[in-house]
Amino acid sequence: MEKDVKASSGAFFDFANASDVDAFLFEIENTGGEWKEHGRAVYKLLVALGKMDPTDLNVMEQPLEGHTWRFQWDDKYFFITTFAACYPSNHPRFAFRTGPNSYILFQPGSSFTRHRVTAPIRQAIKENFKRNGRRLYSSAIQRHAATVAVLPIDLEEPHRGSKSENFITDPAKGPGRWWP
């Protein structure tokens, strides 16, 4: 994978330095059929890209836990969203008609500012997802870049008094680690 990422690094560098481009998409073939495989593919791509960071920061050498980790490359912040066929069809990360591939979408933080994506707009987006039978997040998911990048398969809330340890410890069903 590192060879493929290296072949795309020039285009990614141009994207990272463009002021008017809103997204860059990587496709990784035959990695999106199972959640763990999808997570591993995302991790490997981010590690390969991190090694090519012009600033030598390599954010992937930092711990991904907690609210402080954010994917940065060339001193720029990127919001990462991933999609794959391993998700159920009513999941916000389900990849329609794509086969068993994984998709990693990079959105520069500046894009949200440029398009004036405010809290009311974010709320309207969440309501549209809900109205169309798709949850965007669960309140049980720690809202930070690493857990949001590869969402768990099960976005349902754990019920009070239930055995919620499965929700938390099973990465495919709850907010778990997709990275090693």
mmCIF file of C-alpha atoms in Angstrom:
data_model
loop_
_atom_site.group_PDB
_atom_site.id
_atom_site.type_symbol
_atom_site.label_atom_id
_atom_site.label_comp_id
_atom_site.label_asym_id
_atom_site.label_seq_id
_atom_site.Cartn_x
_atom_site.Cartn_y
_atom_site.Cartn_z
ATOM 1 C CA MET A 1 0.000 0.000 0.000
ATOM 2 C CA GLU A 2 2.858 2.378 0.751
ATOM 3 C CA LYS A 3 3.904 2.275 -2.921
ATOM 4 C CA ASP A 4 0.378 3.239 -4.045
ATOM 5 C CA VAL A 5 0.159 6.059 -1.500
ATOM 6 C CA LYS A 6 3.571 7.316 -2.591
ATOM 7 C CA ALA A 7 2.333 7.369 -6.205
ATOM 8 C CA SER A 8 -0.588 9.568 -5.068
ATOM 9 C CA SER A 9 1.423 11.773 -2.696
ATOM 10 C CA GLY A 10 2.042 14.496 -5.303
ATOM 11 C CA ALA A 11 -1.683 14.830 -5.981
ATOM 12 C CA PHE A 12 -2.389 14.779 -2.233
ATOM 13 C CA PHE A 13 0.249 17.486 -1.670
ATOM 14 C CA ASP A 14 -1.392 19.649 -4.365
ATOM 15 C CA PHE A 15 -4.779 19.061 -2.729
ATOM 16 C CA ALA A 16 -3.434 19.895 0.734
ATOM 17 C CA ASN A 17 -2.103 23.203 -0.546
ATOM 18 C CA ALA A 18 -5.138 24.189 -2.618
ATOM 19 C CA SER A 19 -7.392 26.784 -1.036
ATOM 20 C CA ASP A 20 -10.514 25.902 -3.004
ATOM 21 C CA VAL A 21 -10.671 22.091 -3.030
ATOM 22 C CA ASP A 22 -13.021 20.400 -0.573
ATOM 23 C CA ALA A 23 -12.087 16.723 -0.639
ATOM 24 C CA PHE A 24 -9.592 14.059 -1.664
ATOM 25 C CA LEU A 25 -10.609 10.419 -1.914
ATOM 26 C CA PHE A 26 -8.463 7.301 -1.682
ATOM 27 C CA GLU A 27 -9.896 3.948 -2.770
ATOM 28 C CA ILE A 28 -8.356 0.765 -1.389
ATOM 29 C CA GLU A 29 -9.470 -2.324 -3.260
ATOM 30 C CA ASN A 30 -10.716 -5.492 -1.564
ATOM 31 C CA THR A 31 -10.512 -4.182 2.005
ATOM 32 C CA GLY A 32 -14.074 -3.096 2.861
ATOM 33 C CA GLY A 33 -15.868 -6.422 3.212
ATOM 34 C CA GLU A 34 -15.245 -6.752 6.950
ATOM 35 C CA TRP A 35 -15.022 -4.001 9.562
ATOM 36 C CA LYS A 36 -11.654 -5.038 11.010
ATOM 37 C CA GLU A 37 -10.131 -5.322 7.542
ATOM 38 C CA HIS A 38 -11.529 -1.898 6.660
ATOM 39 C CA GLY A 39 -10.023 -0.415 9.831
ATOM 40 C CA ARG A 40 -6.634 -1.994 9.142
ATOM 41 C CA ALA A 41 -6.653 -0.610 5.583
ATOM 42 C CA VAL A 42 -7.460 2.896 6.834
ATOM 43 C CA TYR A 43 -4.702 2.647 9.419
ATOM 44 C CA LYS A 44 -2.116 1.455 6.875
ATOM 45 C CA LEU A 45 -3.027 4.270 4.477
ATOM 46 C CA LEU A 46 -2.756 6.904 7.224
ATOM 47 C CA VAL A 47 0.595 5.497 8.374
ATOM 48 C CA ALA A 48 1.961 5.531 4.814
ATOM 49 C CA LEU A 49 0.713 9.082 4.285
ATOM 50 C CA GLY A 50 2.066 10.156 7.675
ATOM 51 C CA LYS A 51 5.554 8.978 6.697
ATOM 52 C CA MET A 52 5.378 11.305 3.682
ATOM 53 C CA ASP A 53 4.333 14.396 5.642
ATOM 54 C CA PRO A 54 6.550 17.254 4.385
ATOM 55 C CA THR A 55 6.814 18.626 7.942
ATOM 56 C CA ASP A 56 8.115 15.295 9.312
ATOM 57 C CA LEU A 57 5.451 15.510 12.039
ATOM 58 C CA ASN A 58 3.955 12.060 11.208
ATOM 59 C CA VAL A 59 0.837 12.347 13.311
ATOM 60 C CA MET A 60 0.433 8.560 13.128
ATOM 61 C CA GLU A 61 3.318 8.153 15.566
ATOM 62 C CA GLN A 62 1.200 9.907 18.211
ATOM 63 C CA PRO A 63 -1.407 8.111 20.336
ATOM 64 C CA LEU A 64 -4.809 8.027 18.632
ATOM 65 C CA GLU A 65 -6.747 7.846 21.902
ATOM 66 C CA GLY A 66 -8.409 10.854 23.429
ATOM 67 C CA HIS A 67 -9.730 14.119 22.119
ATOM 68 C CA THR A 68 -6.410 15.670 21.118
ATOM 69 C CA TRP A 69 -5.502 13.496 18.111
ATOM 70 C CA ARG A 70 -6.344 14.973 14.731
ATOM 71 C CA PHE A 71 -5.014 13.966 11.351
ATOM 72 C CA GLN A 72 -2.591 16.623 10.175
ATOM 73 C CA TRP A 73 -0.435 16.670 7.090
ATOM 74 C CA ASP A 74 1.819 19.518 5.993
ATOM 75 C CA ASP A 75 0.615 21.503 9.034
ATOM 76 C CA LYS A 76 -3.011 21.280 7.915
ATOM 77 C CA TYR A 77 -5.912 19.595 9.698
ATOM 78 C CA PHE A 78 -8.091 17.108 7.798
ATOM 79 C CA PHE A 79 -11.393 15.597 8.854
ATOM 80 C CA ILE A 80 -11.427 11.938 7.805
ATOM 81 C CA THR A 81 -14.557 10.044 6.814
ATOM 82 C CA THR A 82 -14.425 6.440 5.639
ATOM 83 C CA PHE A 83 -16.922 4.299 3.738
ATOM 84 C CA ALA A 84 -17.135 0.557 3.057
ATOM 85 C CA ALA A 85 -19.538 -2.225 2.139
ATOM 86 C CA CYS A 86 -19.108 -3.866 5.561
ATOM 87 C CA TYR A 87 -21.616 -1.386 7.009
ATOM 88 C CA PRO A 88 -25.358 -2.120 6.856
ATOM 89 C CA SER A 89 -27.239 -0.298 4.093
ATOM 90 C CA ASN A 90 -28.895 2.083 6.591
ATOM 91 C CA HIS A 91 -25.546 3.134 8.081
ATOM 92 C CA PRO A 92 -24.137 6.592 7.205
ATOM 93 C CA ARG A 93 -20.851 4.970 6.148
ATOM 94 C CA PHE A 94 -22.321 2.309 3.854
ATOM 95 C CA ALA A 95 -20.690 2.439 0.415
ATOM 96 C CA PHE A 96 -23.353 1.940 -2.237
ATOM 97 C CA ARG A 97 -22.510 -0.300 -5.229
ATOM 98 C CA THR A 98 -18.783 -0.306 -4.618
ATOM 99 C CA GLY A 99 -17.888 -3.910 -3.999
ATOM 100 C CA PRO A 100 -15.533 -4.827 -1.177
ATOM 101 C CA ASN A 101 -13.470 -1.633 -1.307
ATOM 102 C CA SER A 102 -12.660 0.944 1.359
ATOM 103 C CA TYR A 103 -12.861 4.677 0.737
ATOM 104 C CA ILE A 104 -11.068 7.320 2.773
ATOM 105 C CA LEU A 105 -12.261 10.890 2.281
ATOM 106 C CA PHE A 106 -10.088 13.770 3.467
ATOM 107 C CA GLN A 107 -11.779 17.131 4.039
ATOM 108 C CA PRO A 108 -9.593 20.097 4.955
ATOM 109 C CA GLY A 109 -10.676 21.944 8.078
ATOM 110 C CA SER A 110 -10.592 25.133 6.024
ATOM 111 C CA SER A 111 -13.420 23.784 3.848
ATOM 112 C CA PHE A 112 -15.854 23.868 6.784
ATOM 113 C CA THR A 113 -14.937 27.491 7.458
ATOM 114 C CA ARG A 114 -15.076 28.496 3.805
ATOM 115 C CA HIS A 115 -18.579 27.019 3.439
ATOM 116 C CA ARG A 116 -19.678 28.448 6.795
ATOM 117 C CA VAL A 117 -20.633 25.093 8.289
ATOM 118 C CA THR A 118 -22.009 26.352 11.592
ATOM 119 C CA ALA A 119 -23.545 24.480 14.526
ATOM 120 C CA PRO A 120 -27.111 24.980 13.169
ATOM 121 C CA ILE A 121 -26.038 23.570 9.790
ATOM 122 C CA ARG A 122 -24.404 20.558 11.463
ATOM 123 C CA GLN A 123 -27.618 20.010 13.449
ATOM 124 C CA ALA A 124 -29.707 20.176 10.258
ATOM 125 C CA ILE A 125 -27.423 17.568 8.662
ATOM 126 C CA LYS A 126 -27.912 15.250 11.656
ATOM 127 C CA GLU A 127 -31.689 15.736 11.470
ATOM 128 C CA ASN A 128 -31.696 14.926 7.741
ATOM 129 C CA PHE A 129 -29.782 11.725 8.397
ATOM 130 C CA LYS A 130 -32.230 10.758 11.142
ATOM 131 C CA ARG A 131 -35.270 11.630 9.006
ATOM 132 C CA ASN A 132 -33.906 9.267 6.341
ATOM 133 C CA GLY A 133 -33.349 6.358 8.715
ATOM 134 C CA ARG A 134 -29.619 6.846 9.243
ATOM 135 C CA ARG A 135 -27.948 7.844 12.470
ATOM 136 C CA LEU A 136 -24.877 9.958 12.152
ATOM 137 C CA TYR A 137 -23.351 9.140 15.554
ATOM 138 C CA SER A 138 -24.211 7.657 18.889
ATOM 139 C CA SER A 139 -23.678 9.705 22.019
ATOM 140 C CA ALA A 140 -21.648 6.745 23.305
ATOM 141 C CA ILE A 141 -19.030 7.341 20.635
ATOM 142 C CA GLN A 142 -16.317 9.603 21.890
ATOM 143 C CA ARG A 143 -16.519 12.493 19.456
ATOM 144 C CA HIS A 144 -12.924 12.741 18.381
ATOM 145 C CA ALA A 145 -11.229 12.265 15.065
ATOM 146 C CA ALA A 146 -9.991 8.684 15.503
ATOM 147 C CA THR A 147 -13.300 7.079 16.561
ATOM 148 C CA VAL A 148 -15.304 9.118 14.045
ATOM 149 C CA ALA A 149 -12.968 8.238 11.146
ATOM 150 C CA VAL A 150 -13.989 4.562 11.198
ATOM 151 C CA LEU A 151 -17.399 4.361 12.827
ATOM 152 C CA PRO A 152 -18.517 1.149 14.525
ATOM 153 C CA ILE A 153 -21.088 -0.983 12.747
ATOM 154 C CA ASP A 154 -23.640 -0.632 15.554
ATOM 155 C CA LEU A 155 -24.571 2.973 16.292
ATOM 156 C CA GLU A 156 -27.361 2.102 18.707
ATOM 157 C CA GLU A 157 -27.194 3.465 22.211
ATOM 158 C CA PRO A 158 -26.484 1.012 25.019
ATOM 159 C CA HIS A 159 -29.545 0.746 27.267
ATOM 160 C CA ARG A 160 -29.224 1.665 30.913
ATOM 161 C CA GLY A 161 -28.939 -1.430 33.017
ATOM 162 C CA SER A 162 -28.027 -3.594 30.031
ATOM 163 C CA LYS A 163 -24.755 -5.372 29.562
ATOM 164 C CA SER A 164 -23.167 -2.476 27.742
ATOM 165 C CA GLU A 165 -19.647 -3.879 28.075
ATOM 166 C CA ASN A 166 -20.170 -5.631 24.725
ATOM 167 C CA PHE A 167 -21.089 -2.305 23.203
ATOM 168 C CA ILE A 168 -17.818 -0.796 24.346
ATOM 169 C CA THR A 169 -15.389 -3.687 23.962
ATOM 170 C CA ASP A 170 -16.487 -5.224 20.669
ATOM 171 C CA PRO A 171 -14.918 -2.859 18.101
ATOM 172 C CA ALA A 172 -17.299 -3.908 15.347
ATOM 173 C CA LYS A 173 -20.333 -3.124 17.494
ATOM 174 C CA GLY A 174 -19.257 -0.222 19.638
ATOM 175 C CA PRO A 175 -16.805 2.634 19.813
ATOM 176 C CA GLY A 176 -13.644 0.628 19.707
ATOM 177 C CA ARG A 177 -10.172 0.694 18.295
ATOM 178 C CA TRP A 178 -9.733 0.154 14.603
ATOM 179 C CA TRP A 179 -6.034 0.882 14.922
ATOM 180 C CA PRO A 180 -3.474 -1.560 16.426
#
